[in-house]
Every structure is written in C-alpha cells, then in structure tokens.
C-alpha cells in the first residue's frame, strides 16, 4: 500500500486531521508534544487506499529534539509516496518554515492550511491558490475540527500519489542558494546511496548541524571544506551560519504570505485579554496555585475520597460475597486467604485509586485542552530551568505528590528526551500519597505534638533531594547537544467533550490493565512468599516464611541505618508492591491486632532517631512496582529502569545513613 505522511508543527491540528482521515481516535491536545509515537491508519476513499502516518509535531527537521529525530527517521525509513504538510493558518510564517524543509526532500507534497475557521473568525482572508503558486505545491484550505475541506484534500492526496509529481525545490536568494549549490556539489557522491537529495543535506550542513555530517559519513577533509564554505558565505551575515539560511527561508515565506494573506483585525484578541490576567506579573502565581490546589483537593479531597470509598465498599462487598460462596462450597483455607489478601486486599486496594486517576486526568485534560497548562509551564519554566529541567517537568512533579505512576506517564508531554529522563528519575522523590500512612504512624509515636511539621519536613526533604540530584546530574550530562528551547503559548480553545472523555478513558484503560495483570500476579507471588517456608511448607509464624528468610538476609545491610531487624526489612520489601503496605506488613509481623498495639510495638523496636531514618528511607527508596513498571516503559528499557531503581535506593541509603550518623554523633556530643 502506498504511504502518506502527515507532518506539521506541534499543535497545528495534525492529530485532529489524522483522526478525521482514518476514523481513529488518537488523543488530541492543545499543547506542544502530545504525539510522541508514530501512529498509523488507513485512509479510504472512493479513489483507493493509503497508509497514513501521523508524525510527531516538529518545527524543523534538524536533529535537536527527540521528536525531530523521530520525525526525520520516519520520513527517511518509510519513504512515504506523498507528504501531507498541515500548517496552522493562524501562524502561517512559522509553520511554513518546516514546509520549505519538506520541499527540500523533493517528494510529492500537498499543503493543508488548517484552522481556516479561526482565520475567518479573526476576519482574515487567505488565497490558497496564490500561496500554492508561490511555493510550487498545491495548497488547500481545511478545518480539521469541523471537517470542512477534508474531502478535497483526500482527492488531491490520491491524485498526487498516483502521479508522483515532484514539486520544484525552493529558490533561495543568491547568497544562500550559492552556498547550498557549492556544498551540494561536495556531498553529491555521498548522497547518491541515500533516498533524499543533496539539497536536503546541504541545507542542514549549512545550518551547522553536525548530525547531518555523521549521517552522510563524510570524510574529515570534506567536512572541513564545507565548514570553510559556510563560514565564507556567512561572513556578510555576522558569521552566523544558521542566520544565513534561516534569513533566506523567511524572506521567501514573507514574500509568499504577504501576497496571499489578508490579516484579520481581531487577531487572537481573546487569548491576549485572558493572558493579561492569567499571566499577570503578580497574580499569575496565586491564580495558578489556587487552580492546582482546587484540582488536587477535588481529586484527593472529599470528591475523590468519596468515589474511592464507594469503590472500596463495592470491592469489599464483592470480596465478602465471593468468600462466603467459597466457604459454603468448602474451599480450603489457603484459597480463602489468598483471595482475601492478594486479590481483594491487593488488586482491590489498587483499583480503589481508579476514580482518583480518572478525576485527575479529567481536570488535567480540561486545563490542557483549554491552553492553560502551557501557561502554567511557561511560568514555572524559569524556576526549573536552573535545575536543568524544562518548565513542563513541573506538572509531572506536582502530580508526583498524588501518585508517582500517572506522574511518570505525564512526562510524555516533555519535548526533550533528556529532560524527560531526568524528570522520570527524580519524580519518585516527590512523596506520593501512599507514603503518608508511614509518616503518620511514626511521627505520632515518636514526635507527638509535632506530627504536622515532621510530615511536612519529609515532603520538603524529598524536594530538596530532587533539587540536589538534579543539579549534580545536570553537571554530568551538560556535554550533550543542547536543545533550542522554544516555549510557545497556544491560543485558548474551548475543550471538546469528546476529547476530554477520550483522554480519561485512555488513562483509565491502561491503569485497569495494569491492575489486572502486573499487580495481580505480583500480589499472588508475594502472598506465597509470605505464607510458605523455604521448604515450601505452609507457615504458622511469619518469621519462618520465605519472606522472613529474605528479611533476615537483608537486615544486616540496614543495620548502619538504625533499623537492622528483619521486620522492617520485610516491610520495606512489601512496600514495593505498594507503599501503603509498609504499615500493614509491620502490623502483621509484630502481631499487632490494633493501632494501639502497633504503636507500642513500634515504640519498643525503634528509637526516635531510627524512626526518622526509616521514614527517610521510605521517602526516597525505589518506588512501588506499578511505578517501577511504568518507569521502565517510559525510560524505554528495563535496564535503564533497574539502574534508576538502584540510583534511588542508593540515594535513600546514603541520606538515611547521614541522618542516622549525624543524629548519633550529635547525641554523643551532648
Ligand atoms: P497536533 O499537536 O498537531 O496533533 O494538534 P491536535 O490535533 O492535537 O490539535 C491541537 C489543538 O487544535 C486542539 O485543541 C484541537 O482541538 C485544535 N484544532 C484542530 N483543528 C482545528 C480547527 O480546524 N479549528 C480550530 N478552531 N481548532 C482546531
Ligand atoms: Mg498530535
């Protein structure tokens, strides 16, 4: 089947158009960087069928960011027969920059000018035929959201796919054009084995992009000659190579747009007025904090808690019902216990978070679709940039206080792979809600009257550790090619119900799937570890179990941290299933029937100092299994995930050790 590739800037409506053309339901967002993976679908019309690829949104085809790299690779490997270049009509000049780069690929191409409805609303007028003549390719108006013009676009795409008509190369002014021809002659031989013309590579080389030389495998001598040509041609432009070509491209674009577009007077008036308030120098931060506070208190406060309680009651009832049925049928005790602990307690306990996850993503999707999230990121950018993170990592970090798993998934909105990996690595240091019971228990036993400040300092400690690690890792990775940082504010748009529900469903589906597969099987395995001896006999006393043996094996390692008995070691292991289970495991292992007995047991097994050290370790050590699985998937490899877990646990060990030894030293000095 012939292939067509849909390419365009971030947020120009690519996915909306793609969904329209293929009948799929890929998530749409008013935010740069929503489409990270390539999506494929079949475009069917009366004329025939085409395989349609939705590429990540990019501003150019250089190799500076993860998306640009991916988009270029797909274009090179898939060799689409037709390029469908979708451009945002309300932002023509910037969007056409990519179009020129695509034209340099010399492939059959059509330009679809999207958001025609917005141009009209702004009172503007675009002559697509004139624009097409200036650029040498068919230019068609569409409104992806309403579907206007999409049929005509399909027809044009099929016509092009059949004819395979190559558009002319863009004609730049003599300075840039001459430089491109000179470089083109030097690399002509190297390009012959590749699928794209010398012009495409010459332009990237002239722009100073080192990756292009690597791709071509140029000998050092040629690379030097190219460098020389670029320097000579760029001399009249202040020696700035990138400016030479970019200037030529924008002059070409400006000339074409000037003739074809009559600008409306009501340009983005609305967005500007809202921004005057929401990005106000003094009000912006309070508004943002208020908005986030509202989202999180709705999600994790009364509304979310009620929904969570409802679901918990439902699973408890279902579990009870199943248990009674099993007991009546005379099922053995261990089956009943497995069902209670592993399925009802374990999977049910995780499922109880579903309403909160859905709720959080509902709110975030509304904020994102409306265009507000991009503003929030814009504000936080300066704060986080000192850390070597981009402003967008702020949103996932904030979500990390709720639950690490969705927060890690939220890092997909980050443009730059390095920022994303760093954010994923540091995210688990944000204390998630599941760790709260641990702090609550220990601070009530050892720091009565000061519980609030104790718990709060754990949260602060987590942030401080993330900041410090961020600074260190930034130093370590600074040698990489730095991304050109472009933060742009999309216009405000009214979120569509369809898209909001779709976002929510996508998140919920993934979560349900994980609870039913990974978490369920982990629970069964851990239940067995807790209930069988190393000789695989059922246990009476948990200390004889496989888990107990495990605990005794690691507990010596934990002795320098102040909690070297086997019970805390086992509790920490159990905490890997879910951090909540640290408390329940301790309770079970100390044979405590109620909260009072548990407090007494904790008081006799810990000191205030070892309690502090234990809380610190719980705060920082590797996240629970579900977060770990997500972390591996988002980092792209299990090896990287395991490295990250080692790193986090190592940091936990070091900081707990520091807390414990400083405490010991200062008590000795007293
Ligand atoms: P992508 O990042 O290029 O994939 O863009 P999306 O398809 O995610 O769309 C970005 C935003 O533009 C979303 O809020 C869409 O609802 C909106 N959008 C897409 N097409 C149109 C259109 O034709 N008119 C208007 N007014 N908005 C559109
Ligand atoms: Mg998209």
XYZ file of C-alpha atoms and ligand atoms in Angstrom:
699
model
C 0.000 0.000 0.000
C 1.252 3.474 -0.798
C 2.147 5.570 2.228
C 1.347 9.169 3.059
C 2.964 11.027 5.956
C 1.229 13.772 7.878
C 3.804 16.328 9.017
C 3.467 19.669 10.722
C 4.377 21.862 13.679
C 3.241 20.881 17.151
C -0.334 21.854 17.889
C -1.343 22.651 14.312
C -4.173 20.092 14.336
C -2.325 17.150 12.859
C -3.905 14.539 15.067
C -7.369 16.032 14.624
C -6.963 15.762 10.856
C -5.472 12.289 11.156
C -8.439 11.098 13.209
C -10.779 12.566 10.614
C -8.993 10.902 7.725
C -8.646 7.475 9.325
C -11.614 7.335 11.678
C -9.250 6.636 14.570
C -9.313 8.244 17.983
C -5.790 9.314 18.805
C -5.642 11.765 21.718
C -5.619 15.451 20.761
C -4.196 18.195 22.991
C -3.804 21.951 22.958
C -0.151 21.657 23.890
C 3.064 21.006 22.049
C 4.365 17.469 22.196
C 1.231 15.348 22.542
C 2.046 12.937 19.732
C 5.310 11.234 20.586
C 4.873 7.862 18.945
C 4.122 7.351 15.306
C 0.506 6.398 14.655
C -0.597 4.500 11.549
C -4.001 4.267 9.964
C -5.665 3.539 6.667
C -7.138 6.348 4.619
C -10.027 5.047 2.497
C -11.931 6.926 -0.168
C -13.542 6.219 -3.491
C -10.129 6.706 -5.094
C -8.420 3.885 -3.178
C -6.461 3.243 -0.006
C -3.366 4.836 1.508
C -1.433 4.058 4.672
C -1.359 7.272 6.676
C 1.412 8.009 9.214
C 0.923 10.670 11.895
C 4.385 12.052 12.663
C 5.369 13.831 15.883
C 4.933 17.589 15.632
C 8.188 19.420 14.846
C 9.324 22.935 13.967
C 12.104 21.687 11.753
C 13.786 18.513 10.536
C 17.079 19.090 12.302
C 18.033 16.549 14.931
C 17.844 18.667 18.054
C 14.958 17.035 19.907
C 13.514 13.587 20.317
C 10.543 14.447 18.104
C 12.641 15.964 15.334
C 14.862 12.931 15.366
C 11.826 10.603 15.240
C 10.039 12.575 12.509
C 13.118 12.661 10.321
C 13.818 8.987 10.835
C 10.276 8.034 9.864
C 10.497 10.179 6.723
C 13.786 8.553 5.779
C 12.845 4.965 6.578
C 9.224 4.788 5.494
C 9.701 6.711 2.250
C 6.120 7.948 2.016
C 4.823 8.461 -1.526
C 3.097 11.696 -0.531
C 3.766 14.248 2.171
C 0.737 15.960 3.638
C 2.063 19.077 5.287
C -0.506 20.547 7.613
C 0.065 24.151 8.678
C -1.683 26.335 11.240
C -3.253 29.130 9.198
C -3.256 31.495 12.183
C 0.516 31.176 12.378
C 1.496 30.785 8.736
C 5.025 32.193 8.711
C 6.421 29.951 11.388
C 4.620 26.870 10.069
C 5.877 27.361 6.520
C 9.464 27.131 7.729
C 9.011 23.367 8.067
C 7.225 23.315 4.695
C 10.366 24.642 2.988
C 12.445 21.935 4.625
C 9.952 19.348 3.450
C 10.123 20.775 -0.069
C 13.871 20.198 0.021
C 13.118 16.485 0.322
C 11.721 16.666 -3.240
C 8.742 14.393 -2.654
C 5.170 14.773 -3.936
C 3.595 17.075 -1.393
C 0.424 18.943 -0.599
C -0.002 21.709 1.976
C -3.220 21.747 4.012
C -3.853 25.085 5.701
C -5.754 24.225 8.874
C -7.798 26.383 11.273
C -9.500 28.147 8.397
C -12.436 28.678 10.774
C -10.190 30.685 13.098
C -8.786 32.780 10.268
C -12.325 33.639 9.262
C -13.360 34.395 12.819
C -10.441 36.778 13.079
C -11.715 38.466 9.942
C -8.817 37.341 7.758
C -8.731 36.026 4.200
C -6.296 33.584 2.639
C -5.869 32.987 -1.098
C -4.639 29.407 -1.138
C -4.155 29.287 -4.905
C -1.791 32.271 -4.764
C 0.161 30.761 -1.882
C 0.376 27.488 -3.797
C 1.754 29.248 -6.858
C 4.448 30.980 -4.810
C 5.555 27.726 -3.176
C 5.108 25.428 -6.166
C 2.801 22.909 -4.445
C -0.974 22.505 -4.163
C -2.278 24.395 -1.114
C -5.737 23.516 0.185
C -7.832 25.080 2.963
C -9.237 22.773 5.675
C -10.853 22.894 9.083
C -9.830 19.658 10.711
C -12.157 20.179 13.626
C -15.299 20.614 11.548
C -14.126 18.502 8.621
C -14.511 21.249 6.036
C -12.271 20.808 3.014
C -11.070 17.388 4.124
C -12.667 15.589 1.177
C -10.993 17.833 -1.365
C -7.710 17.237 0.451
C -8.174 13.453 0.171
C -8.789 13.746 -3.544
C -5.646 15.831 -4.003
C -3.584 13.352 -1.982
C -4.699 10.439 -4.149
C -4.068 12.335 -7.313
C -0.542 13.114 -6.163
C 0.099 9.549 -5.017
C -0.815 8.275 -8.475
C 1.042 10.894 -10.467
C 4.069 11.095 -8.185
C 4.625 14.689 -9.228
C 7.685 16.207 -7.560
C 7.465 19.878 -6.620
C 10.283 22.250 -7.579
C 12.975 22.968 -4.988
C 12.554 26.271 -3.149
C 14.576 29.051 -4.743
C 16.510 30.999 -2.123
C 18.326 34.287 -2.606
C 21.782 34.187 -4.275
C 23.883 34.119 -1.086
C 22.156 31.122 0.485
C 21.421 29.490 -2.885
C 25.066 29.724 -3.920
C 26.300 28.243 -0.656
C 23.818 25.357 -0.953
C 24.942 24.593 -4.517
C 28.607 24.596 -3.532
C 28.029 22.272 -0.580
C 25.695 20.151 -2.688
C 28.454 19.501 -5.231
C 30.810 18.322 -2.461
C 28.374 15.815 -0.994
C 26.698 14.672 -4.201
C 28.580 11.375 -4.216
C 27.797 10.599 -0.592
C 24.102 11.320 -1.190
C 23.725 9.027 -4.144
C 23.228 5.964 -1.933
C 20.624 7.773 0.194
C 16.992 8.384 -0.652
C 16.985 12.113 -0.309
C 18.588 14.757 -2.487
C 21.832 16.546 -1.749
C 19.897 19.785 -1.218
C 18.289 18.429 1.948
C 21.651 17.520 3.469
C 23.376 20.636 2.163
C 20.820 22.828 3.910
C 21.332 21.020 7.197
C 25.112 21.208 6.865
C 24.917 24.914 6.091
C 22.778 25.318 9.205
C 25.698 23.899 11.186
C 24.038 20.613 12.074
C 26.675 18.068 12.971
C 24.309 15.087 12.788
C 23.993 15.603 9.026
C 27.730 15.083 8.511
C 27.553 11.930 10.628
C 24.609 10.559 8.632
C 26.454 11.082 5.376
C 29.644 9.604 6.794
C 31.678 12.455 5.317
C 35.469 12.228 5.461
C 37.119 14.838 7.657
C 38.543 16.700 4.664
C 35.122 17.265 3.102
C 33.644 18.330 6.411
C 36.390 20.927 6.744
C 35.748 22.219 3.240
C 32.028 22.552 3.997
C 32.861 24.398 7.180
C 35.016 26.766 5.117
C 32.290 27.439 2.557
C 29.697 28.039 5.289
C 31.997 30.452 7.108
C 32.821 32.369 3.925
C 29.186 32.684 2.850
C 28.028 33.601 6.327
C 30.662 36.321 6.764
C 28.411 39.122 5.438
C 25.761 37.947 7.964
C 27.925 38.401 11.032
C 29.400 34.919 10.596
C 26.186 33.310 11.768
C 25.636 30.255 9.522
C 22.196 29.442 10.867
C 21.083 33.030 10.228
C 22.151 32.905 6.576
C 19.768 30.107 5.654
C 17.004 30.969 8.128
C 17.006 34.537 6.814
C 16.708 33.331 3.221
C 13.864 30.991 4.136
C 11.913 33.642 5.990
C 12.340 36.139 3.140
C 10.843 33.577 0.771
C 7.987 32.871 3.185
C 7.260 36.523 3.879
C 7.033 37.326 0.177
C 4.602 34.452 -0.410
C 2.431 35.136 2.639
C 2.296 38.885 2.025
C 0.659 38.325 -1.325
C -1.759 35.598 -0.268
C -2.931 36.604 3.193
C -5.107 39.483 4.260
C -4.783 39.590 8.020
C -7.863 39.928 10.190
C -8.015 42.670 12.766
C -9.359 40.522 15.598
C -6.161 38.548 15.816
C -6.006 36.436 18.954
C -7.663 39.277 20.820
C -9.382 36.929 23.183
C -6.314 34.973 24.112
C -4.443 38.174 24.798
C -7.090 39.516 27.121
C -7.202 36.308 29.180
C -3.427 36.192 29.289
C -3.282 39.720 30.648
C -4.968 38.304 33.738
C -3.622 34.759 33.925
C -0.028 35.741 33.180
C -0.179 38.909 35.264
C 3.122 39.554 36.989
C 1.704 39.424 40.491
C -1.498 37.447 40.076
C -0.231 34.623 37.884
C 1.331 32.535 40.630
C -1.538 32.815 43.149
C -4.038 32.008 40.398
C -2.005 29.028 39.347
C -1.557 27.754 42.912
C -5.247 28.242 43.541
C -6.155 26.351 40.411
C -3.789 23.489 41.178
C -4.949 23.448 44.778
C -8.519 23.117 43.566
C -7.639 20.284 41.196
C -5.716 18.350 43.816
C -8.148 18.937 46.642
C -11.021 17.833 44.423
C -9.086 14.777 43.293
C -7.570 13.699 46.582
C -10.039 15.508 48.862
C -13.739 14.931 49.510
C -14.878 14.224 45.942
C -12.106 11.752 45.152
C -12.253 10.218 48.623
C -15.978 9.652 48.366
C -15.627 7.982 44.980
C -12.689 5.962 46.276
C -14.641 4.943 49.374
C -17.558 3.897 47.192
C -15.369 1.689 45.045
C -13.653 0.259 48.136
C -17.020 -0.616 49.614
C -18.004 -2.240 46.349
C -14.849 -4.376 46.167
C -15.199 -5.275 49.863
C -18.768 -6.350 49.263
C -17.840 -8.371 46.179
C -14.945 -9.957 48.074
C -17.168 -10.827 51.007
C -19.698 -12.330 48.705
C -17.057 -14.423 46.943
C -15.575 -15.532 50.272
C -18.925 -16.626 51.613
C -19.588 -18.553 48.430
C -16.151 -20.223 48.676
C -16.619 -21.073 52.346
C -20.038 -22.528 51.629
C -18.546 -24.631 48.841
C -15.927 -25.909 51.331
C -12.841 -24.377 49.671
C -9.587 -24.881 51.639
C -8.451 -22.115 53.982
C -5.417 -21.140 51.927
C -7.546 -20.389 48.887
C -9.742 -18.175 51.006
C -6.690 -16.436 52.460
C -5.175 -15.947 49.014
C -8.394 -14.402 47.822
C -8.653 -12.057 50.806
C -5.035 -10.896 50.896
C -3.861 -10.970 47.315
C -6.995 -10.310 45.300
C -9.385 -8.333 47.464
C -6.766 -6.552 49.567
C -4.149 -6.202 46.846
C -5.854 -5.713 43.494
C -8.960 -4.233 45.109
C -6.806 -1.783 47.049
C -5.167 -0.631 43.841
C -8.413 -0.449 41.881
C -9.740 1.868 44.543
C -7.456 4.541 43.056
C -9.189 4.383 39.685
C -11.752 7.120 40.406
C -8.994 9.484 41.523
C -6.904 8.757 38.476
C -9.866 9.369 36.178
C -10.778 12.532 38.022
C -7.247 13.905 37.933
C -6.961 13.258 34.225
C -10.349 14.783 33.594
C -9.221 18.033 35.211
C -5.779 17.979 33.653
C -7.244 17.291 30.237
C -9.611 20.243 30.601
C -6.758 22.517 31.671
C -4.542 21.220 28.895
C -7.103 21.429 26.120
C -8.081 24.951 27.058
C -4.445 26.023 26.691
C -3.896 26.856 30.363
C -1.331 24.131 31.069
C 1.041 25.674 28.553
C 0.815 28.931 30.542
C 1.484 27.158 33.812
C 4.558 25.562 32.317
C 5.644 28.953 30.986
C 5.556 30.419 34.496
C 7.400 27.544 36.100
C 9.990 27.394 33.371
C 12.316 29.973 34.848
C 12.127 28.362 38.274
C 13.044 24.929 36.995
C 15.488 25.944 34.314
C 18.143 26.499 36.946
C 17.751 22.803 37.632
C 18.398 21.818 34.055
C 14.753 20.789 33.723
C 12.225 22.420 31.479
C 9.144 24.120 32.863
C 6.958 21.337 31.669
C 8.510 18.958 34.208
C 6.734 20.978 36.839
C 3.357 19.434 36.058
C 4.502 15.819 36.485
C 6.455 16.762 39.628
C 3.314 18.238 41.094
C 1.362 15.143 40.171
C 4.036 13.073 41.911
C 2.675 14.250 45.258
C -0.503 12.366 44.394
C 0.777 9.201 42.784
C 4.065 8.521 41.039
C 2.612 6.271 38.309
C 0.394 8.767 36.444
C 3.049 11.425 37.079
C 5.625 9.379 35.188
C 3.161 8.945 32.329
C 2.590 12.688 32.299
C 6.255 13.269 31.422
C 5.307 12.369 27.840
C 4.368 15.998 27.386
C 8.059 16.948 27.660
C 9.715 17.942 24.388
C 13.166 16.903 25.137
C 14.180 13.331 25.883
C 16.971 14.325 28.266
C 14.621 16.462 30.375
C 12.109 13.677 30.323
C 14.505 11.014 31.547
C 15.863 13.290 34.266
C 12.335 14.120 35.395
C 11.349 10.449 35.467
C 14.436 9.633 37.503
C 13.747 12.344 40.099
C 9.972 12.028 40.247
C 9.832 9.240 42.856
C 11.481 11.617 45.362
C 8.237 13.593 45.397
C 6.469 11.984 48.309
C 3.375 10.219 46.985
C 0.153 9.896 48.959
C 0.799 6.229 49.719
C 3.757 7.109 51.951
C 1.644 9.305 54.189
C 0.459 6.454 56.493
C 4.104 5.621 57.285
C 4.936 9.185 58.330
C 1.646 9.472 60.176
C 2.304 6.310 62.191
C 5.927 7.012 63.095
C 5.537 10.698 63.866
C 2.562 10.025 66.146
C 4.643 7.509 68.120
C 7.902 9.453 68.341
C 7.072 13.114 67.775
C 3.656 13.636 69.364
C 2.511 17.217 69.080
C 4.926 17.792 66.210
C 3.412 15.408 63.664
C 2.497 18.160 61.220
C 5.967 19.647 60.976
C 7.573 16.198 60.868
C 5.448 15.060 57.936
C 5.889 18.377 56.170
C 9.665 18.161 56.523
C 9.604 14.747 54.854
C 7.934 16.360 51.830
C 10.489 19.164 51.846
C 13.344 16.693 52.199
C 12.102 14.830 49.116
C 12.076 18.051 47.097
C 15.500 19.092 48.375
C 16.992 15.736 47.411
C 15.421 16.011 43.932
C 16.899 19.507 43.514
C 20.367 18.390 44.585
C 20.357 15.281 42.387
C 19.041 17.373 39.502
C 21.932 19.788 39.869
C 24.522 17.001 40.046
C 23.104 15.094 37.069
C 22.809 18.256 35.037
C 26.515 18.854 35.517
C 27.188 15.287 34.437
C 25.177 15.482 31.211
C 25.866 19.025 30.121
C 28.122 17.986 27.269
C 25.157 16.843 25.150
C 23.900 18.884 22.225
C 21.551 21.348 23.855
C 18.031 21.709 22.544
C 16.913 25.063 21.288
C 14.326 25.930 23.883
C 11.112 27.140 22.336
C 8.181 27.662 24.623
C 5.104 28.784 22.859
C 1.694 29.721 24.102
C -1.151 28.166 22.144
C -4.353 30.179 21.863
C -7.110 29.411 24.362
C -9.657 26.996 22.961
C -12.826 25.533 24.372
C -12.124 21.886 25.243
C -14.238 19.370 23.363
C -16.147 16.856 25.451
C -15.201 14.066 23.112
C -11.508 14.641 23.536
C -11.703 15.087 27.313
C -13.525 11.794 27.774
C -11.109 10.120 25.386
C -8.139 11.284 27.465
C -9.776 9.991 30.624
C -10.598 6.657 29.091
C -7.081 6.172 27.705
C -5.601 6.652 31.188
C -8.207 4.505 32.898
C -7.790 1.682 30.403
C -4.037 1.475 30.978
C -4.480 1.539 34.719
C -7.126 -1.220 34.731
C -4.987 -3.362 32.503
C -2.019 -2.989 34.845
C -4.067 -3.769 37.951
C -5.440 -6.887 36.307
C -2.096 -8.195 35.052
C 1.091 -6.955 36.728
C -0.241 -6.066 40.144
C -2.416 -9.156 40.394
C 0.384 -11.599 39.601
C 2.883 -9.763 41.838
C 0.434 -9.994 44.715
C -0.016 -13.726 44.308
C 3.745 -14.274 44.260
C 4.301 -12.105 47.328
C 1.458 -13.768 49.143
C 3.159 -17.107 48.558
C 6.464 -15.687 49.822
C 4.682 -14.600 52.952
C 2.932 -17.905 53.544
C 5.435 -20.609 52.594
C 8.646 -21.723 54.308
C 11.853 -22.051 52.292
C 10.957 -25.786 52.249
C 7.629 -24.809 50.604
C 5.563 -25.829 53.647
C 2.744 -23.585 54.860
C 3.853 -21.397 57.797
C 2.267 -20.599 61.136
C 4.762 -17.912 62.194
C 5.586 -15.300 59.521
C 9.242 -15.210 60.642
C 9.672 -18.718 59.212
C 8.317 -17.753 55.810
C 10.341 -17.188 52.683
C 9.756 -13.513 53.291
C 11.136 -13.840 56.824
C 14.221 -15.582 55.492
C 14.596 -12.825 52.913
C 14.239 -10.215 55.639
C 16.954 -11.829 57.726
C 19.188 -11.857 54.667
C 18.960 -8.091 54.022
C 18.560 -6.823 57.566
C 22.345 -6.695 58.258
C 22.630 -4.240 55.355
C 20.136 -1.964 57.063
C 21.877 -2.050 60.454
C 24.031 1.053 59.723
C 20.767 2.927 59.134
C 19.447 2.101 62.601
C 16.722 -0.406 61.722
C 18.545 -3.714 61.311
C 15.812 -6.150 62.387
C 14.131 -8.445 59.912
C 10.631 -6.974 60.253
C 11.410 -3.503 58.840
C 13.371 -5.180 56.046
C 10.337 -7.278 55.107
C 8.052 -4.266 55.421
C 10.277 -2.343 53.010
C 10.127 -5.241 50.571
C 6.349 -5.386 50.888
C 6.325 -1.644 50.312
C 7.500 -2.362 46.809
C 4.037 -3.705 45.986
C 2.505 -0.541 47.340
C 3.986 1.874 49.843
C 0.818 1.630 51.923
C 1.653 -1.956 52.765
C 4.732 -0.951 54.816
C 2.440 -0.146 57.718
C 0.157 -3.152 57.284
C 3.131 -5.518 56.992
C 4.751 -4.153 60.164
C 1.456 -4.593 61.941
C 1.179 -8.193 60.780
C 4.804 -9.051 61.618
C 4.651 -7.539 65.112
C 1.413 -9.469 65.658
C -0.417 -6.233 66.484
C -4.185 -6.573 66.485
C -4.940 -2.852 66.563
C -3.407 0.603 66.244
C -2.531 0.801 69.951
C -0.624 -2.464 69.918
C 1.161 -1.406 66.739
C 2.236 1.898 68.305
C 3.562 0.072 71.351
C 5.481 -2.403 69.166
C 6.982 0.419 67.086
C 7.972 2.294 70.252
C 9.836 -0.762 71.555
C 11.549 -1.663 68.250
C 12.589 1.843 67.085
C 14.180 4.935 68.618
C 13.201 8.466 67.523
C 16.401 8.601 65.510
C 15.970 5.230 63.799
C 12.333 6.161 63.135
C 13.487 9.317 61.382
C 15.993 7.308 59.385
C 13.317 4.731 58.477
C 10.915 7.448 57.304
C 13.692 8.964 55.211
C 14.405 5.610 53.615
C 10.702 5.062 52.885
C 10.536 8.518 51.314
C 13.447 8.003 48.945
C 13.904 4.327 48.079
C 12.749 2.929 44.754
C 9.053 3.415 44.021
C 6.439 0.679 44.156
C 6.132 -1.989 41.467
C 3.452 -0.235 39.449
C 5.507 2.959 39.339
C 8.629 0.935 38.556
C 6.950 -0.837 35.627
C 5.754 2.499 34.283
C 9.218 3.947 34.825
C 10.825 1.145 32.798
C 8.329 1.552 29.988
C 8.754 5.309 29.837
C 12.547 5.138 30.025
C 12.353 2.686 27.156
C 14.281 -0.216 28.680
C 14.244 -2.477 31.715
C 17.979 -1.958 32.114
C 17.549 1.799 32.495
C 14.656 1.221 34.887
C 16.753 -1.037 37.086
C 19.598 1.492 37.037
C 17.150 4.190 38.120
C 15.856 1.996 40.959
C 19.435 1.372 42.129
C 20.132 5.068 41.970
C 17.041 5.936 44.017
C 17.699 3.221 46.585
C 21.346 4.266 46.800
C 20.324 7.861 47.454
C 17.857 6.636 50.097
C 20.604 4.608 51.751
C 23.070 7.483 51.730
C 20.639 10.078 53.072
C 19.263 7.752 55.772
C 22.805 6.900 56.763
C 23.639 10.593 57.048
C 20.517 11.257 59.112
C 21.274 8.369 61.447
C 25.005 9.012 61.887
C 24.619 12.765 62.360
C 21.942 12.041 64.946
C 24.216 9.582 66.742
C 27.170 11.969 66.664
C 25.210 14.915 67.974
C 23.734 12.786 70.779
C 27.249 11.617 71.715
C 28.486 15.197 71.844
C 25.711 16.222 74.127
P -1.291 18.271 16.845
O -0.461 18.611 18.045
O -0.748 18.873 15.610
O -1.546 16.805 16.725
O -2.679 19.031 17.059
P -4.028 18.483 17.661
O -4.774 17.690 16.655
O -3.721 17.838 18.972
O -4.834 19.849 17.852
C -4.349 20.940 18.602
C -5.491 21.831 19.028
O -6.059 22.491 17.885
C -6.632 21.077 19.694
O -7.102 21.850 20.780
C -7.670 20.985 18.585
O -8.969 20.877 19.111
C -7.460 22.288 17.830
N -7.863 22.232 16.409
C -7.508 21.304 15.500
N -8.036 21.590 14.278
C -8.740 22.731 14.413
C -9.524 23.541 13.511
O -9.690 23.257 12.335
N -10.088 24.670 14.034
C -9.921 25.008 15.342
N -10.512 26.119 15.768
N -9.205 24.284 16.207
C -8.627 23.161 15.771
Mg -0.858 15.256 17.851
